[in-house]
C-alpha cells in the first residue's frame, strides 16, 4: 500500500509559492535586479518590488513590473485615482511577505532602516513585516562609504535587530576604484534567500511534529466497474502536506484517487474507500501530533457490493446506502493531551454556524470553513476562500488565495495554537 519515501532536497522547493519583496535602492548595482527578480520568479516565488525614488534613477519601473508581473511599489500613498480606497497600502506589503530582500541597500536607506524612519514603501514594509520573517540586506556602495563609522553603526543596529546582513564583495567598483562594496551576483543572492528561508523553517513550531493529512475523494464501489464519489481533486490536502513538509514536519498523506504528484519529503498512502482511509488513519491516531482532515470522504457507501459487473435489468435499480465512519470525528473523540484535530467544512448556507457545530461535535481545535462555488473556491479549482474558526470561537477570514498560500495560512494558525498553549501552560 505504501509508496517509497521521496526525499528531494528542500532547497529545490523552498521558494515555491513564497511571497518575496525585493527592495531596491539607488545604487549602480540596481541594474542587476531585474535578473534577480527573474531568478526568484523561476524558483516559483511571488515577487513584488519596492523601489526607492533613487533606485528608479538606476533601473526602470517598467522593467521591474514586467519581470515581476506586478505593479512596482514606490510611494506609501496610493495613486490619486485610488485615494480614499487604499487605506492599508502602507502595511499591505509587509503583511503579505514571507521575506524582505533589500538589494542593493544604500547608506541612506540603511540609516533610515536603523532609525525606524519610513517614508516610502520599502522602509514601510521593513517596519510592517510580520515577526519571524527573514530580512536580508545586501549593502552595496563605494568602499570608503561602506567603511564609514555611520554605516558600520547602522549595520550593527540592523544585525542586532535580527536582519541578515550579507557583506558586499570585493572587486572593481563603479567609482573606478577596487575595494569592498560590490553587490553579490543575483544567483548568489537567491542562494542566500533560500538559506534564510530554511533557517526560519528550523524555528517553525511544526519542525519534527508528526502530521497526518487526509486528502482527495473516496470511491465507494457499487460493483467492480462503478462507484460513488465526488469532485474533490485533493489539491488542498496536497498543498497542506507540501507546506508542512517544508516546515520539516513528518508528514503522512492518506489520499484517495487523485492525479497529483507526491510532495517532496511526504510519505503517501493511497487508498480508495472511506473504510480503507479509516483503517489507514487509525494506525496513526495515538502517535500523531496533528490530524488534518482535508479529504472529501464519502458520507455513504452502497450497503451491498456486487462482485463483477452488475447486469442491466429493465426497470428501476434500488441501491441502499449506509453511513461511512467519520474518520476525523473518530480521531477527535480519541485524541489526548496536546494532539490537535483540524477539519474542513464545505458549506453553502449558514456556513459559520454549521462549521462551529462541526468543530464542537467532532471535538476539533480548528475548522476551515470552505466557501464553495466551484469557480473561486472548493473542489477542483486552484484557489480557496477559507474562514478559520478556533475553539475560542475566534474567526479569521482569509481572502481568495491559491491553495499553497491558503495551506500556509492554515499552518500559521496551527502554529499560533501551539504558541498559545505553550504560553498558557
Ligand atoms: O461532516 P462533514 O463531512 O461536513 O465534515 C467535514 C470534515 O470531516 C472534513 O475535515 C472531512 O475530511 C472530515 N470527514 C471525515 N470522515 C468522514 C466525513 C468527513 O474525516 N466520513
Short mmCIF file of N, CA, C and O and ligand atoms in Angstrom, two decimals, residues 214-216 274 277 291-300 323-330 342-347 358 361-362 364 367-368, ligand 1:
data_model
loop_
_atom_site.label_atom_id
_atom_site.label_comp_id
_atom_site.label_asym_id
_atom_site.label_seq_id
_atom_site.Cartn_x
_atom_site.Cartn_y
_atom_site.Cartn_z
N UNK A 214 -5.42 13.86 5.52
CA UNK A 214 -6.21 13.07 4.57
C UNK A 214 -6.57 13.99 3.40
O UNK A 214 -6.75 15.20 3.60
N UNK A 215 -6.64 13.41 2.21
CA UNK A 215 -6.87 14.26 1.02
C UNK A 215 -7.67 13.50 -0.03
O UNK A 215 -7.74 12.27 -0.02
N UNK A 216 -8.23 14.30 -0.93
CA UNK A 216 -8.90 13.73 -2.10
C UNK A 216 -10.26 13.15 -1.80
O UNK A 216 -10.77 13.24 -0.68
N UNK A 274 -13.68 4.97 1.93
CA UNK A 274 -13.66 5.58 3.27
C UNK A 274 -13.21 4.55 4.32
O UNK A 274 -12.46 4.89 5.25
N UNK A 277 -9.56 4.35 4.09
CA UNK A 277 -8.92 5.57 4.64
C UNK A 277 -8.95 5.51 6.16
O UNK A 277 -7.97 5.83 6.83
N UNK A 291 -3.77 15.91 13.34
CA UNK A 291 -4.52 15.19 12.29
C UNK A 291 -5.34 16.22 11.53
O UNK A 291 -6.14 16.95 12.11
N UNK A 292 -5.10 16.29 10.23
CA UNK A 292 -5.81 17.29 9.41
C UNK A 292 -6.70 16.56 8.40
O UNK A 292 -6.20 15.86 7.50
N UNK A 293 -7.98 16.69 8.56
CA UNK A 293 -8.92 16.01 7.65
C UNK A 293 -9.29 16.93 6.49
O UNK A 293 -10.21 17.72 6.59
N UNK A 294 -8.53 16.79 5.40
CA UNK A 294 -8.85 17.62 4.22
C UNK A 294 -9.53 16.78 3.14
O UNK A 294 -9.84 17.29 2.07
N UNK A 295 -9.74 15.50 3.43
CA UNK A 295 -10.36 14.63 2.43
C UNK A 295 -11.86 14.91 2.35
O UNK A 295 -12.48 15.28 3.34
N UNK A 296 -12.40 14.71 1.16
CA UNK A 296 -13.85 14.75 1.00
C UNK A 296 -14.32 13.29 1.07
O UNK A 296 -14.49 12.62 0.04
N UNK A 297 -14.45 12.84 2.29
CA UNK A 297 -14.80 11.43 2.50
C UNK A 297 -16.28 11.25 2.15
O UNK A 297 -17.12 12.04 2.59
N UNK A 298 -16.57 10.24 1.37
CA UNK A 298 -17.99 10.00 1.05
C UNK A 298 -18.71 9.64 2.34
O UNK A 298 -18.24 8.81 3.11
N UNK A 299 -19.83 10.28 2.57
CA UNK A 299 -20.56 10.02 3.82
C UNK A 299 -21.23 8.65 3.81
O UNK A 299 -21.44 8.06 4.85
N UNK A 300 -21.55 8.17 2.60
CA UNK A 300 -22.28 6.88 2.49
C UNK A 300 -21.59 5.95 1.50
O UNK A 300 -20.89 6.41 0.59
N UNK A 323 -24.06 4.49 6.21
CA UNK A 323 -23.14 5.53 6.68
C UNK A 323 -21.70 5.02 6.73
O UNK A 323 -21.45 3.89 7.17
N UNK A 324 -20.76 5.85 6.30
CA UNK A 324 -19.34 5.55 6.46
C UNK A 324 -18.85 6.03 7.81
O UNK A 324 -19.47 6.92 8.40
N UNK A 325 -17.74 5.50 8.27
CA UNK A 325 -17.20 6.03 9.54
C UNK A 325 -16.74 7.48 9.33
O UNK A 325 -16.25 7.83 8.26
N UNK A 326 -16.92 8.32 10.34
CA UNK A 326 -16.39 9.69 10.28
C UNK A 326 -14.98 9.64 10.87
O UNK A 326 -14.79 9.52 12.09
N UNK A 327 -14.00 9.72 9.98
CA UNK A 327 -12.60 9.49 10.38
C UNK A 327 -12.12 10.57 11.33
O UNK A 327 -11.54 10.30 12.38
N UNK A 328 -12.39 11.81 10.95
CA UNK A 328 -11.92 12.94 11.76
C UNK A 328 -12.61 12.94 13.13
O UNK A 328 -11.96 13.16 14.16
N UNK A 329 -13.92 12.69 13.13
CA UNK A 329 -14.64 12.67 14.41
C UNK A 329 -14.10 11.55 15.30
O UNK A 329 -14.01 11.70 16.52
N UNK A 330 -13.74 10.43 14.68
CA UNK A 330 -13.19 9.32 15.45
C UNK A 330 -11.87 9.75 16.10
O UNK A 330 -11.64 9.52 17.30
N UNK A 342 -7.81 18.99 13.14
CA UNK A 342 -8.17 20.12 12.27
C UNK A 342 -9.08 19.60 11.17
O UNK A 342 -8.78 18.57 10.53
N UNK A 343 -10.16 20.31 10.93
CA UNK A 343 -11.09 19.82 9.90
C UNK A 343 -11.49 20.91 8.92
O UNK A 343 -11.15 22.09 9.08
N UNK A 344 -12.20 20.49 7.90
CA UNK A 344 -12.75 21.40 6.90
C UNK A 344 -14.26 21.28 6.92
O UNK A 344 -14.80 20.22 7.25
N UNK A 345 -14.92 22.34 6.56
CA UNK A 345 -16.38 22.27 6.42
C UNK A 345 -16.74 22.96 5.11
O UNK A 345 -16.48 24.16 4.93
N UNK A 346 -17.26 22.21 4.20
CA UNK A 346 -17.68 22.77 2.91
C UNK A 346 -19.17 23.07 3.01
O UNK A 346 -19.98 22.15 3.09
N UNK A 347 -19.48 24.34 3.06
CA UNK A 347 -20.88 24.69 3.33
C UNK A 347 -21.40 25.65 2.27
O UNK A 347 -20.66 26.48 1.76
N UNK A 358 -19.78 21.76 13.77
CA UNK A 358 -18.87 20.64 13.44
C UNK A 358 -17.64 20.65 14.32
O UNK A 358 -17.16 19.61 14.76
N UNK A 361 -18.94 19.17 17.58
CA UNK A 361 -19.37 17.77 17.58
C UNK A 361 -18.20 16.83 17.26
O UNK A 361 -18.17 15.69 17.73
N UNK A 362 -17.22 17.30 16.49
CA UNK A 362 -16.09 16.42 16.17
C UNK A 362 -14.90 16.66 17.10
O UNK A 362 -13.83 16.11 16.89
N UNK A 364 -12.91 19.36 17.48
CA UNK A 364 -11.77 19.87 16.71
C UNK A 364 -11.15 21.07 17.42
O UNK A 364 -11.78 21.72 18.26
N UNK A 367 -11.28 24.69 12.61
CA UNK A 367 -12.00 24.24 11.42
C UNK A 367 -11.89 25.30 10.33
O UNK A 367 -11.89 26.50 10.62
N UNK A 368 -11.72 24.85 9.10
CA UNK A 368 -11.61 25.77 7.97
C UNK A 368 -12.90 25.68 7.18
O UNK A 368 -13.20 24.66 6.54
O1 LIG B 1 -19.33 16.39 8.43
P1 LIG B 1 -18.57 16.84 7.24
O2 LIG B 1 -18.41 15.79 6.18
O3 LIG B 1 -19.02 18.15 6.68
O4 LIG B 1 -17.12 17.14 7.85
C1 LIG B 1 -16.06 17.51 7.08
C2 LIG B 1 -14.77 17.23 7.80
O5 LIG B 1 -14.77 15.91 8.36
C3 LIG B 1 -13.61 17.23 6.83
O6 LIG B 1 -12.48 17.67 7.55
C4 LIG B 1 -13.51 15.77 6.41
O7 LIG B 1 -12.19 15.43 5.99
C5 LIG B 1 -13.88 15.04 7.68
N1 LIG B 1 -14.62 13.78 7.45
C6 LIG B 1 -14.04 12.56 7.78
N2 LIG B 1 -14.74 11.41 7.59
C7 LIG B 1 -16.00 11.43 7.11
C8 LIG B 1 -16.60 12.65 6.77
C9 LIG B 1 -15.88 13.82 6.95
O8 LIG B 1 -12.88 12.54 8.21
N3 LIG B 1 -16.65 10.29 6.94
#
